[in-house]
XYZ file of C-alpha atoms in Angstrom:
393
model
C -50.813 -53.227 163.977
C -53.359 -55.100 162.111
C -57.037 -54.430 163.279
C -59.958 -55.439 161.623
C -63.156 -53.398 161.505
C -66.855 -54.391 161.762
C -69.877 -51.961 160.681
C -73.490 -53.113 160.082
C -75.357 -49.959 159.651
C -78.914 -47.944 159.461
C -80.150 -50.208 156.532
C -79.926 -53.322 158.626
C -78.695 -55.310 155.425
C -75.585 -56.964 156.865
C -72.254 -56.795 157.882
C -68.751 -54.996 156.437
C -65.157 -56.078 157.450
C -62.297 -54.657 156.816
C -58.914 -55.770 157.785
C -56.421 -52.966 158.056
C -53.192 -51.892 158.847
C -52.349 -49.009 160.655
C -49.620 -46.888 162.259
C -47.872 -44.339 163.026
C -45.465 -42.287 160.159
C -41.703 -42.072 161.682
C -41.366 -38.969 159.940
C -43.502 -35.262 159.447
C -45.467 -35.815 156.137
C -47.074 -33.070 154.093
C -50.799 -33.255 156.330
C -48.233 -32.652 159.318
C -49.738 -33.215 162.813
C -52.865 -34.610 163.500
C -55.146 -32.301 165.741
C -57.809 -35.031 167.452
C -60.133 -32.756 169.759
C -57.168 -30.289 170.436
C -54.433 -33.163 171.309
C -51.601 -33.838 169.418
C -50.941 -36.829 167.653
C -48.274 -38.282 164.868
C -49.942 -38.797 161.584
C -51.479 -42.507 160.543
C -51.098 -44.809 158.092
C -54.024 -46.645 156.953
C -53.318 -50.225 154.610
C -56.473 -51.684 153.669
C -55.574 -55.333 153.548
C -58.829 -56.889 152.794
C -62.795 -56.056 152.710
C -65.556 -58.426 152.463
C -69.543 -58.578 152.897
C -72.174 -60.633 154.670
C -75.887 -60.667 154.164
C -77.779 -60.953 157.075
C -80.121 -64.140 157.099
C -83.527 -63.012 156.026
C -85.230 -64.112 159.375
C -82.563 -61.743 161.046
C -82.861 -58.985 159.283
C -86.609 -59.145 159.942
C -86.321 -59.337 163.892
C -83.229 -56.058 163.683
C -85.950 -53.829 161.670
C -88.357 -54.742 164.388
C -86.447 -54.301 167.480
C -85.384 -51.038 165.494
C -88.878 -49.867 164.957
C -91.445 -51.702 167.390
C -92.788 -50.319 170.666
C -93.379 -53.647 172.104
C -90.178 -55.143 171.329
C -89.363 -57.900 174.468
C -86.259 -57.602 176.550
C -85.744 -61.164 176.500
C -85.914 -61.427 172.543
C -83.635 -57.870 172.576
C -80.882 -59.859 175.073
C -80.767 -63.715 172.639
C -80.616 -60.497 169.354
C -77.364 -59.098 171.463
C -75.918 -62.524 171.857
C -77.043 -63.860 168.107
C -75.141 -60.695 166.398
C -71.902 -61.092 168.642
C -72.111 -64.611 167.031
C -72.722 -63.323 163.320
C -69.271 -60.956 163.758
C -67.210 -63.440 165.083
C -67.966 -65.907 161.909
C -68.180 -62.755 159.898
C -64.258 -61.705 161.241
C -63.140 -65.631 161.281
C -64.426 -65.934 157.386
C -62.917 -62.606 156.591
C -59.346 -63.626 157.840
C -59.405 -67.197 156.334
C -60.199 -65.511 153.022
C -57.459 -63.169 152.973
C -55.115 -64.930 155.145
C -54.501 -62.293 157.631
C -54.879 -62.620 161.501
C -56.245 -59.161 163.126
C -54.500 -58.220 166.607
C -57.401 -56.228 167.520
C -61.258 -55.932 166.428
C -63.469 -52.447 166.606
C -66.968 -53.451 165.930
C -69.447 -50.728 165.970
C -72.492 -52.834 166.458
C -75.955 -52.665 165.188
C -77.483 -49.022 166.202
C -80.973 -50.105 167.631
C -81.833 -46.723 168.919
C -79.965 -43.482 169.155
C -81.443 -40.364 170.213
C -78.442 -37.464 170.200
C -80.670 -34.634 171.460
C -81.293 -34.856 175.477
C -85.238 -35.364 175.825
C -86.936 -35.293 179.542
C -87.233 -38.941 181.314
C -87.778 -39.466 185.372
C -86.822 -36.293 185.948
C -83.641 -36.110 183.882
C -82.923 -34.964 180.271
C -81.170 -37.645 178.613
C -79.526 -38.132 175.234
C -78.972 -42.014 174.239
C -77.524 -44.371 172.009
C -77.969 -48.081 172.188
C -75.723 -50.478 170.099
C -75.699 -53.969 170.060
C -73.939 -57.332 169.456
C -71.700 -58.390 172.467
C -68.179 -57.797 172.411
C -67.273 -60.288 174.896
C -68.994 -63.300 172.661
C -66.457 -62.144 170.194
C -63.281 -61.432 171.582
C -63.374 -64.973 173.318
C -64.751 -66.545 169.612
C -61.791 -64.513 167.698
C -59.436 -64.842 170.351
C -58.031 -61.346 170.446
C -59.826 -58.057 172.094
C -62.886 -55.917 170.784
C -63.708 -52.473 171.374
C -67.136 -51.810 171.133
C -69.981 -49.380 172.218
C -68.050 -46.508 170.673
C -70.911 -44.004 170.933
C -71.371 -43.314 174.833
C -68.339 -41.850 175.732
C -69.051 -39.133 172.755
C -72.819 -38.497 174.988
C -70.859 -38.371 178.474
C -69.369 -35.220 177.220
C -72.185 -33.738 175.557
C -71.622 -34.741 172.508
C -74.263 -36.156 170.164
C -72.226 -39.462 169.935
C -72.416 -39.020 165.884
C -71.476 -38.850 163.618
C -67.653 -40.810 164.570
C -65.917 -41.168 160.910
C -65.144 -37.698 160.364
C -62.298 -38.642 161.868
C -61.263 -41.150 159.210
C -62.311 -38.409 157.095
C -59.606 -36.186 158.663
C -56.741 -38.945 158.232
C -57.199 -40.092 155.098
C -58.151 -36.494 153.189
C -56.733 -33.527 154.648
C -54.645 -31.592 152.414
C -52.345 -28.461 152.474
C -54.053 -26.819 149.577
C -57.002 -28.639 149.098
C -60.655 -28.202 150.626
C -62.262 -31.729 150.341
C -66.130 -32.166 151.717
C -66.104 -35.898 151.767
C -69.644 -37.803 152.119
C -70.305 -40.998 152.943
C -74.093 -42.198 152.030
C -75.081 -45.768 153.696
C -78.232 -45.768 154.975
C -77.834 -42.092 156.335
C -76.314 -40.026 154.902
C -72.974 -37.440 156.630
C -70.773 -34.991 155.448
C -67.620 -34.178 156.667
C -66.009 -30.748 155.426
C -62.055 -30.152 155.573
C -60.516 -26.953 154.525
C -57.259 -26.892 153.220
C -54.854 -27.539 155.625
C -57.278 -27.250 158.570
C -56.905 -28.740 162.370
C -59.181 -31.010 163.478
C -61.182 -28.516 165.346
C -61.956 -26.606 162.308
C -63.617 -29.589 160.547
C -67.365 -29.300 160.187
C -69.597 -32.237 160.328
C -72.946 -33.966 160.863
C -75.634 -35.706 159.033
C -77.593 -34.518 155.994
C -80.206 -36.919 156.346
C -81.589 -39.958 154.407
C -78.859 -41.752 152.429
C -80.496 -44.914 151.154
C -82.570 -45.561 154.137
C -86.060 -44.175 152.431
C -85.447 -45.079 148.790
C -84.657 -48.957 150.225
C -87.799 -48.948 152.405
C -89.655 -47.711 149.486
C -88.026 -50.095 146.748
C -89.062 -53.019 149.042
C -93.151 -51.575 150.070
C -93.908 -50.927 146.391
C -91.415 -53.355 144.382
C -90.613 -56.011 146.953
C -86.822 -55.175 146.142
C -84.125 -55.390 148.668
C -82.855 -51.702 146.999
C -83.158 -50.083 143.266
C -79.934 -51.334 141.896
C -77.843 -48.823 140.091
C -80.772 -46.878 140.517
C -82.980 -47.926 137.539
C -85.986 -48.045 139.119
C -85.662 -43.822 139.673
C -84.409 -43.670 136.614
C -87.581 -44.550 134.900
C -89.698 -42.557 137.108
C -90.129 -38.104 137.416
C -89.784 -36.369 140.757
C -92.899 -34.871 142.277
C -91.394 -31.209 143.082
C -94.213 -30.455 145.643
C -93.496 -33.425 147.562
C -89.869 -33.302 147.278
C -90.273 -29.429 148.301
C -92.734 -30.388 150.965
C -90.223 -32.601 152.712
C -86.808 -30.589 152.341
C -88.616 -27.904 154.600
C -89.091 -30.770 157.600
C -87.580 -29.932 161.045
C -84.091 -31.779 160.591
C -83.268 -30.058 157.373
C -84.216 -26.629 159.122
C -81.830 -27.566 161.712
C -78.243 -26.509 162.433
C -75.183 -28.310 162.710
C -73.834 -30.337 164.891
C -76.685 -33.005 164.586
C -77.474 -36.771 163.561
C -80.169 -38.604 162.351
C -81.140 -41.994 162.104
C -84.462 -44.341 161.884
C -85.687 -42.359 164.444
C -86.358 -39.185 161.714
C -85.969 -41.072 158.792
C -87.392 -45.070 159.365
C -91.073 -46.422 159.556
C -92.885 -43.237 160.300
C -91.221 -40.771 157.620
C -91.710 -43.697 155.487
C -95.407 -43.888 155.709
C -96.018 -40.073 155.798
C -93.478 -39.983 152.325
C -96.288 -42.423 150.839
C -99.468 -40.327 152.003
C -97.521 -37.475 150.601
C -97.276 -39.170 147.345
C -100.548 -40.454 146.903
C -101.504 -42.542 143.789
C -98.799 -41.737 141.618
C -96.848 -44.102 139.596
C -94.736 -46.203 141.960
C -91.344 -45.475 140.061
C -92.294 -41.816 140.468
C -91.935 -42.085 144.196
C -88.923 -44.130 143.932
C -87.704 -41.157 142.092
C -88.620 -38.753 144.212
C -86.775 -40.209 147.283
C -83.566 -40.166 145.503
C -84.525 -36.575 144.552
C -84.540 -36.167 148.650
C -81.047 -37.797 149.164
C -79.626 -35.620 146.492
C -81.231 -32.824 146.975
C -80.935 -32.443 150.972
C -76.854 -33.215 150.253
C -76.786 -30.035 147.983
C -78.700 -28.043 150.461
C -76.734 -28.891 153.740
C -73.605 -27.833 151.671
C -74.574 -24.920 150.085
C -75.981 -23.547 154.054
C -73.016 -24.990 156.045
C -69.868 -25.400 153.980
C -69.238 -22.389 151.826
C -68.456 -22.929 148.332
C -65.243 -20.801 148.008
C -63.060 -22.739 150.893
C -63.889 -26.073 148.640
C -63.050 -27.894 145.390
C -63.292 -31.542 145.709
C -66.618 -33.934 146.746
C -65.568 -37.443 147.645
C -68.035 -40.038 147.847
C -68.468 -43.210 149.164
C -71.205 -45.723 150.309
C -73.348 -47.973 149.078
C -75.231 -44.829 147.590
C -72.067 -44.539 145.189
C -73.364 -47.329 143.554
C -76.865 -45.553 142.427
C -76.161 -43.869 138.990
C -79.133 -42.578 139.328
C -78.453 -40.361 142.702
C -74.886 -39.526 141.160
C -76.522 -38.329 138.128
C -78.713 -35.861 140.164
C -75.878 -35.000 143.214
C -73.657 -33.917 140.021
C -76.744 -31.801 138.907
C -76.288 -30.450 142.137
C -73.068 -30.111 143.130
C -72.250 -28.100 139.358
C -73.091 -24.431 139.787
C -70.867 -25.278 143.459
C -68.263 -25.713 141.400
C -67.253 -29.266 143.457
C -65.293 -32.080 140.981
C -66.709 -35.226 142.178
C -64.444 -38.264 143.161
C -64.869 -41.443 144.831
C -63.138 -43.064 147.420
C -62.140 -46.099 145.488
C -59.583 -43.259 143.808
C -57.606 -43.147 147.067
C -57.546 -46.799 148.042
C -60.334 -47.207 149.623
C -63.094 -49.154 148.554
C -66.584 -47.096 148.881
C -68.789 -49.858 150.811
C -65.858 -50.297 153.324
C -65.121 -46.851 154.914
C -67.430 -47.355 157.917
C -65.714 -50.598 158.663
C -62.378 -48.754 158.106
C -63.230 -46.222 160.134
C -64.094 -48.402 163.225
C -61.257 -50.133 162.679
C -58.964 -46.333 162.943
C -61.293 -45.545 166.351
C -60.017 -49.228 167.724
C -56.851 -48.727 167.356
C -56.842 -44.981 169.123
C -58.958 -46.664 171.947
C -56.490 -49.324 171.931
C -53.406 -46.644 172.367
C -56.038 -44.686 175.039
C -55.908 -42.029 172.783
C -58.903 -39.721 172.237
C -61.122 -40.209 168.483
C -64.021 -38.256 168.483
C -63.861 -34.697 166.726
C -65.723 -32.521 169.023
C -66.235 -29.752 166.144
C -68.306 -32.637 164.552
C -70.415 -34.362 167.796
C -70.936 -31.455 169.951
C -68.820 -32.490 172.623
C -67.178 -30.610 175.150
C -64.228 -32.036 174.818
C -62.121 -34.869 173.186
C -62.868 -38.899 174.933
C -61.369 -42.361 174.196
C -64.299 -44.016 172.784
C -65.360 -47.609 173.395
C -65.369 -50.190 176.272
C -62.987 -53.087 175.701
C -63.303 -56.707 175.797
C -60.564 -59.109 176.791
């Protein structure tokens, strides 16, 4: 089955579309049978057919960021944004199909997260964990002419999970080996980790958000230098890490919290960046970027030391936009060397790093279409496996 996966990350920089052929192996492979949340399903085949990226128009990106962070967002504007993003997602899928001359039979669209609160909090007499991904699936289905699976996270939260991370299902399918333990690290706006010991079943997978990925670095690059991001980590490479600031930030409450846990702009968005700048004080702007880059690297390494015993793992597989940041990768290499982890990149496994999350939601949509669970309860904290998403025809 050919599935289009559509992803817009917390960086809110645009849309990723991956065209993927997904199937089921007809014979037992070295990876054996996949246990998804305690339920058995045959091993998958996942073949990349094409991948494309589309930047949001500047005004759209500003509207998305305002909707994420503003306490004064208007209901009418949120409704309009839902339909506008549906149009843009449909445009992106259609353009990708034309580019690669491939027609999708199903679409899995994550949508744009506007708010995610994985921990239950009191609201009008009830304790609720909530999430909101926008981008109208019905409109995408009507425009493209195939069913769309969207709004994946609420089904996991309905059974006690945090709604994230969901990418570990793909990590398990792609990276599980009988004798090799791997830590798979995605560095998007938020950084998330999946630790898979050799031969492990899915209910033994450890997965959680380690903290900021590119989000804080990008916000500071835009604020201080008027750049969308620090290309290749050049700004960070020319600065010095402010160790007292870094140490104080790493002792923050999120980093001390045990998994399962999930993060977003609520933890590392505008308010966090404002606090970051105040802690840095009047220093060279390049030192601020260097410190933000070190925060991502050190928080990842610290999470591994705390929650992924090094004796069980030998490889560290990196994906996401952060994999292109040379300074970040150099810092990470320095942090991981004492842990005995060999750094590898998702491209070595046939998956472009920037396409990973889009591929993940293509696979989750495939699971949903076949009425099969795809959350990993050991990662999200859910009480049981769940079929994720809503289908628009």
